């Protein structure tokens, strides 16, 4: 019985770690997307300047 409990606990810990990693990745992705958006906006402005 004890062995089973230990295994279950280990599995839960692994899942928690995975969740944390996922969250971190999601946050990074959001950050990158925001940066990319601002970069794109800047590029557009430049092209407008050239046209005008």
PDB file of N, CA and C in Angstrom:
ATOM      1  N   UNK A   1       0.837  -1.221   0.000  1.00  0.00           N
ATOM      2  CA  UNK A   1       0.000   0.000   0.000  1.00  0.00           C
ATOM      3  C   UNK A   1       0.868   1.266   0.000  1.00  0.00           C
ATOM      4  N   UNK A   2       1.860   1.251   0.859  1.00  0.00           N
ATOM      5  CA  UNK A   2       2.706   2.462   0.942  1.00  0.00           C
ATOM      6  C   UNK A   2       3.357   2.765  -0.402  1.00  0.00           C
ATOM      7  N   UNK A   3       3.846   1.727  -1.062  1.00  0.00           N
ATOM      8  CA  UNK A   3       4.502   1.928  -2.367  1.00  0.00           C
ATOM      9  C   UNK A   3       3.552   2.633  -3.329  1.00  0.00           C
ATOM     10  N   UNK A   4       2.335   2.155  -3.361  1.00  0.00           N
ATOM     11  CA  UNK A   4       1.359   2.750  -4.291  1.00  0.00           C
ATOM     12  C   UNK A   4       1.182   4.229  -3.996  1.00  0.00           C
ATOM     13  N   UNK A   5       1.057   4.551  -2.731  1.00  0.00           N
ATOM     14  CA  UNK A   5       0.864   5.956  -2.352  1.00  0.00           C
ATOM     15  C   UNK A   5       2.044   6.795  -2.820  1.00  0.00           C
ATOM     16  N   UNK A   6       3.229   6.291  -2.612  1.00  0.00           N
ATOM     17  CA  UNK A   6       4.436   7.031  -3.027  1.00  0.00           C
ATOM     18  C   UNK A   6       4.394   7.291  -4.530  1.00  0.00           C
ATOM     19  N   UNK A   7       4.071   6.252  -5.279  1.00  0.00           N
ATOM     20  CA  UNK A   7       4.040   6.415  -6.738  1.00  0.00           C
ATOM     21  C   UNK A   7       3.037   7.490  -7.123  1.00  0.00           C
ATOM     22  N   UNK A   8       1.889   7.459  -6.483  1.00  0.00           N
ATOM     23  CA  UNK A   8       0.859   8.438  -6.833  1.00  0.00           C
ATOM     24  C   UNK A   8       1.370   9.854  -6.540  1.00  0.00           C
ATOM     25  N   UNK A   9       2.011  10.004  -5.403  1.00  0.00           N
ATOM     26  CA  UNK A   9       2.527  11.320  -5.035  1.00  0.00           C
ATOM     27  C   UNK A   9       3.548  11.787  -6.062  1.00  0.00           C
ATOM     28  N   UNK A  10       4.420  10.898  -6.465  1.00  0.00           N
ATOM     29  CA  UNK A  10       5.449  11.250  -7.444  1.00  0.00           C
ATOM     30  C   UNK A  10       4.777  11.706  -8.746  1.00  0.00           C
ATOM     31  N   UNK A  11       3.778  10.962  -9.154  1.00  0.00           N
ATOM     32  CA  UNK A  11       3.087  11.303 -10.396  1.00  0.00           C
ATOM     33  C   UNK A  11       2.480  12.698 -10.279  1.00  0.00           C
ATOM     34  N   UNK A  12       1.862  12.969  -9.165  1.00  0.00           N
ATOM     35  CA  UNK A  12       1.247  14.286  -8.964  1.00  0.00           C
ATOM     36  C   UNK A  12       2.294  15.386  -9.036  1.00  0.00           C
ATOM     37  N   UNK A  13       3.416  15.148  -8.417  1.00  0.00           N
ATOM     38  CA  UNK A  13       4.484  16.152  -8.450  1.00  0.00           C
ATOM     39  C   UNK A  13       4.937  16.401  -9.875  1.00  0.00           C
ATOM     40  N   UNK A  14       5.075  15.337 -10.634  1.00  0.00           N
ATOM     41  CA  UNK A  14       5.499  15.489 -12.023  1.00  0.00           C
ATOM     42  C   UNK A  14       4.472  16.303 -12.793  1.00  0.00           C
ATOM     43  N   UNK A  15       3.220  16.022 -12.544  1.00  0.00           N
ATOM     44  CA  UNK A  15       2.167  16.761 -13.236  1.00  0.00           C
ATOM     45  C   UNK A  15       2.223  18.237 -12.868  1.00  0.00           C
ATOM     46  N   UNK A  16       2.439  18.490 -11.597  1.00  0.00           N
ATOM     47  CA  UNK A  16       2.513  19.892 -11.160  1.00  0.00           C
ATOM     48  C   UNK A  16       3.660  20.604 -11.863  1.00  0.00           C
ATOM     49  N   UNK A  17       4.796  19.929 -11.934  1.00  0.00           N
ATOM     50  CA  UNK A  17       5.957  20.532 -12.603  1.00  0.00           C
ATOM     51  C   UNK A  17       5.619  20.836 -14.058  1.00  0.00           C
ATOM     52  N   UNK A  18       4.973  19.872 -14.703  1.00  0.00           N
ATOM     53  CA  UNK A  18       4.603  20.078 -16.110  1.00  0.00           C
ATOM     54  C   UNK A  18       3.689  21.278 -16.239  1.00  0.00           C
ATOM     55  N   UNK A  19       2.727  21.383 -15.346  1.00  0.00           N
ATOM     56  CA  UNK A  19       1.783  22.512 -15.386  1.00  0.00           C
ATOM     57  C   UNK A  19       2.547  23.825 -15.252  1.00  0.00           C
ATOM     58  N   UNK A  20       3.456  23.857 -14.305  1.00  0.00           N
ATOM     59  CA  UNK A  20       4.236  25.086 -14.089  1.00  0.00           C
ATOM     60  C   UNK A  20       4.998  25.455 -15.354  1.00  0.00           C
ATOM     61  N   UNK A  21       5.624  24.443 -15.959  1.00  0.00           N
ATOM     62  CA  UNK A  21       6.405  24.689 -17.169  1.00  0.00           C
ATOM     63  C   UNK A  21       5.479  25.237 -18.261  1.00  0.00           C
ATOM     64  N   UNK A  22       4.319  24.623 -18.383  1.00  0.00           N
ATOM     65  CA  UNK A  22       3.362  25.068 -19.403  1.00  0.00           C
ATOM     66  C   UNK A  22       3.012  26.531 -19.174  1.00  0.00           C
ATOM     67  N   UNK A  23       2.729  26.862 -17.921  1.00  0.00           N
ATOM     68  CA  UNK A  23       2.359  28.253 -17.605  1.00  0.00           C
ATOM     69  C   UNK A  23       3.487  29.191 -18.002  1.00  0.00           C
ATOM     70  N   UNK A  24       4.697  28.815 -17.652  1.00  0.00           N
ATOM     71  CA  UNK A  24       5.851  29.658 -17.963  1.00  0.00           C
ATOM     72  C   UNK A  24       5.949  29.845 -19.477  1.00  0.00           C
ATOM     73  N   UNK A  25       5.798  28.758 -20.203  1.00  0.00           N
ATOM     74  CA  UNK A  25       5.887  28.834 -21.658  1.00  0.00           C
ATOM     75  C   UNK A  25       4.794  29.738 -22.208  1.00  0.00           C
ATOM     76  N   UNK A  26       3.605  29.598 -21.644  1.00  0.00           N
ATOM     77  CA  UNK A  26       2.499  30.429 -22.112  1.00  0.00           C
ATOM     78  C   UNK A  26       2.818  31.904 -21.883  1.00  0.00           C
ATOM     79  N   UNK A  27       3.359  32.198 -20.719  1.00  0.00           N
ATOM     80  CA  UNK A  27       3.708  33.584 -20.419  1.00  0.00           C
ATOM     81  C   UNK A  27       4.763  34.087 -21.396  1.00  0.00           C
ATOM     82  N   UNK A  28       5.727  33.261 -21.673  1.00  0.00           N
ATOM     83  CA  UNK A  28       6.785  33.653 -22.611  1.00  0.00           C
ATOM     84  C   UNK A  28       6.192  33.901 -23.988  1.00  0.00           C
ATOM     85  N   UNK A  29       5.289  33.028 -24.373  1.00  0.00           N
ATOM     86  CA  UNK A  29       4.676  33.176 -25.690  1.00  0.00           C
ATOM     87  C   UNK A  29       3.908  34.489 -25.762  1.00  0.00           C
ATOM     88  N   UNK A  30       3.173  34.789 -24.704  1.00  0.00           N
ATOM     89  CA  UNK A  30       2.402  36.047 -24.689  1.00  0.00           C
ATOM     90  C   UNK A  30       3.343  37.228 -24.818  1.00  0.00           C
ATOM     91  N   UNK A  31       4.426  37.171 -24.075  1.00  0.00           N
ATOM     92  CA  UNK A  31       5.410  38.259 -24.106  1.00  0.00           C
ATOM     93  C   UNK A  31       5.951  38.424 -25.526  1.00  0.00           C
ATOM     94  N   UNK A  32       6.342  37.299 -26.114  1.00  0.00           N
ATOM     95  CA  UNK A  32       6.914  37.342 -27.460  1.00  0.00           C
ATOM     96  C   UNK A  32       5.897  37.885 -28.447  1.00  0.00           C
ATOM     97  N   UNK A  33       4.667  37.442 -28.322  1.00  0.00           N
ATOM     98  CA  UNK A  33       3.632  37.919 -29.245  1.00  0.00           C
ATOM     99  C   UNK A  33       3.497  39.428 -29.137  1.00  0.00           C
ATOM    100  N   UNK A  34       3.488  39.917 -27.916  1.00  0.00           N
ATOM    101  CA  UNK A  34       3.356  41.370 -27.715  1.00  0.00           C
ATOM    102  C   UNK A  34       4.520  42.083 -28.383  1.00  0.00           C
ATOM    103  N   UNK A  35       5.717  41.578 -28.155  1.00  0.00           N
ATOM    104  CA  UNK A  35       6.905  42.206 -28.753  1.00  0.00           C
ATOM    105  C   UNK A  35       6.805  42.179 -30.269  1.00  0.00           C
ATOM    106  N   UNK A  36       6.389  41.046 -30.788  1.00  0.00           N
ATOM    107  CA  UNK A  36       6.268  40.927 -32.240  1.00  0.00           C
ATOM    108  C   UNK A  36       5.242  41.930 -32.758  1.00  0.00           C
ATOM    109  N   UNK A  37       4.156  42.079 -32.041  1.00  0.00           N
ATOM    110  CA  UNK A  37       3.110  43.013 -32.462  1.00  0.00           C
ATOM    111  C   UNK A  37       3.694  44.425 -32.532  1.00  0.00           C
ATOM    112  N   UNK A  38       4.400  44.818 -31.501  1.00  0.00           N
ATOM    113  CA  UNK A  38       4.944  46.177 -31.493  1.00  0.00           C
ATOM    114  C   UNK A  38       5.968  46.329 -32.622  1.00  0.00           C
ATOM    115  N   UNK A  39       6.742  45.302 -32.843  1.00  0.00           N
ATOM    116  CA  UNK A  39       7.735  45.373 -33.925  1.00  0.00           C
ATOM    117  C   UNK A  39       7.014  45.576 -35.260  1.00  0.00           C
ATOM    118  N   UNK A  40       5.975  44.803 -35.480  1.00  0.00           N
ATOM    119  CA  UNK A  40       5.236  44.912 -36.739  1.00  0.00           C
ATOM    120  C   UNK A  40       4.668  46.319 -36.889  1.00  0.00           C
ATOM    121  N   UNK A  41       4.117  46.820 -35.804  1.00  0.00           N
ATOM    122  CA  UNK A  41       3.529  48.171 -35.859  1.00  0.00           C
ATOM    123  C   UNK A  41       4.590  49.189 -36.262  1.00  0.00           C
ATOM    124  N   UNK A  42       5.753  49.062 -35.650  1.00  0.00           N
ATOM    125  CA  UNK A  42       6.827  50.016 -35.966  1.00  0.00           C
ATOM    126  C   UNK A  42       7.186  49.928 -37.444  1.00  0.00           C
ATOM    127  N   UNK A  43       7.289  48.704 -37.943  1.00  0.00           N
ATOM    128  CA  UNK A  43       7.641  48.533 -39.356  1.00  0.00           C
ATOM    129  C   UNK A  43       6.601  49.225 -40.238  1.00  0.00           C
ATOM    130  N   UNK A  44       5.338  49.048 -39.888  1.00  0.00           N
ATOM    131  CA  UNK A  44       4.274  49.661 -40.696  1.00  0.00           C
ATOM    132  C   UNK A  44       4.444  51.176 -40.707  1.00  0.00           C
ATOM    133  N   UNK A  45       4.713  51.721 -39.537  1.00  0.00           N
ATOM    134  CA  UNK A  45       4.878  53.186 -39.458  1.00  0.00           C
ATOM    135  C   UNK A  45       6.006  53.634 -40.384  1.00  0.00           C
ATOM    136  N   UNK A  46       7.089  52.903 -40.375  1.00  0.00           N
ATOM    137  CA  UNK A  46       8.234  53.262 -41.220  1.00  0.00           C
ATOM    138  C   UNK A  46       7.816  53.290 -42.684  1.00  0.00           C
ATOM    139  N   UNK A  47       7.099  52.254 -43.092  1.00  0.00           N
ATOM    140  CA  UNK A  47       6.710  52.184 -44.502  1.00  0.00           C
ATOM    141  C   UNK A  47       5.804  53.373 -44.845  1.00  0.00           C
ATOM    142  N   UNK A  48       4.967  53.756 -43.894  1.00  0.00           N
ATOM    143  CA  UNK A  48       4.083  54.899 -44.153  1.00  0.00           C
ATOM    144  C   UNK A  48       4.937  56.156 -44.339  1.00  0.00           C
ATOM    145  N   UNK A  49       5.949  56.291 -43.504  1.00  0.00           N
ATOM    146  CA  UNK A  49       6.832  57.466 -43.606  1.00  0.00           C
ATOM    147  C   UNK A  49       7.459  57.521 -44.996  1.00  0.00           C
ATOM    148  N   UNK A  50       7.910  56.396 -45.447  1.00  0.00           N
ATOM    149  CA  UNK A  50       8.564  56.353 -46.766  1.00  0.00           C
ATOM    150  C   UNK A  50       7.575  56.819 -47.840  1.00  0.00           C
ATOM    151  N   UNK A  51       6.357  56.348 -47.720  1.00  0.00           N
ATOM    152  CA  UNK A  51       5.334  56.692 -48.721  1.00  0.00           C
ATOM    153  C   UNK A  51       5.056  58.190 -48.673  1.00  0.00           C
ATOM    154  N   UNK A  52       4.930  58.732 -47.463  1.00  0.00           N
ATOM    155  CA  UNK A  52       4.575  60.150 -47.356  1.00  0.00           C
ATOM    156  C   UNK A  52       5.805  60.993 -47.703  1.00  0.00           C
TER     157      UNK A  52
END
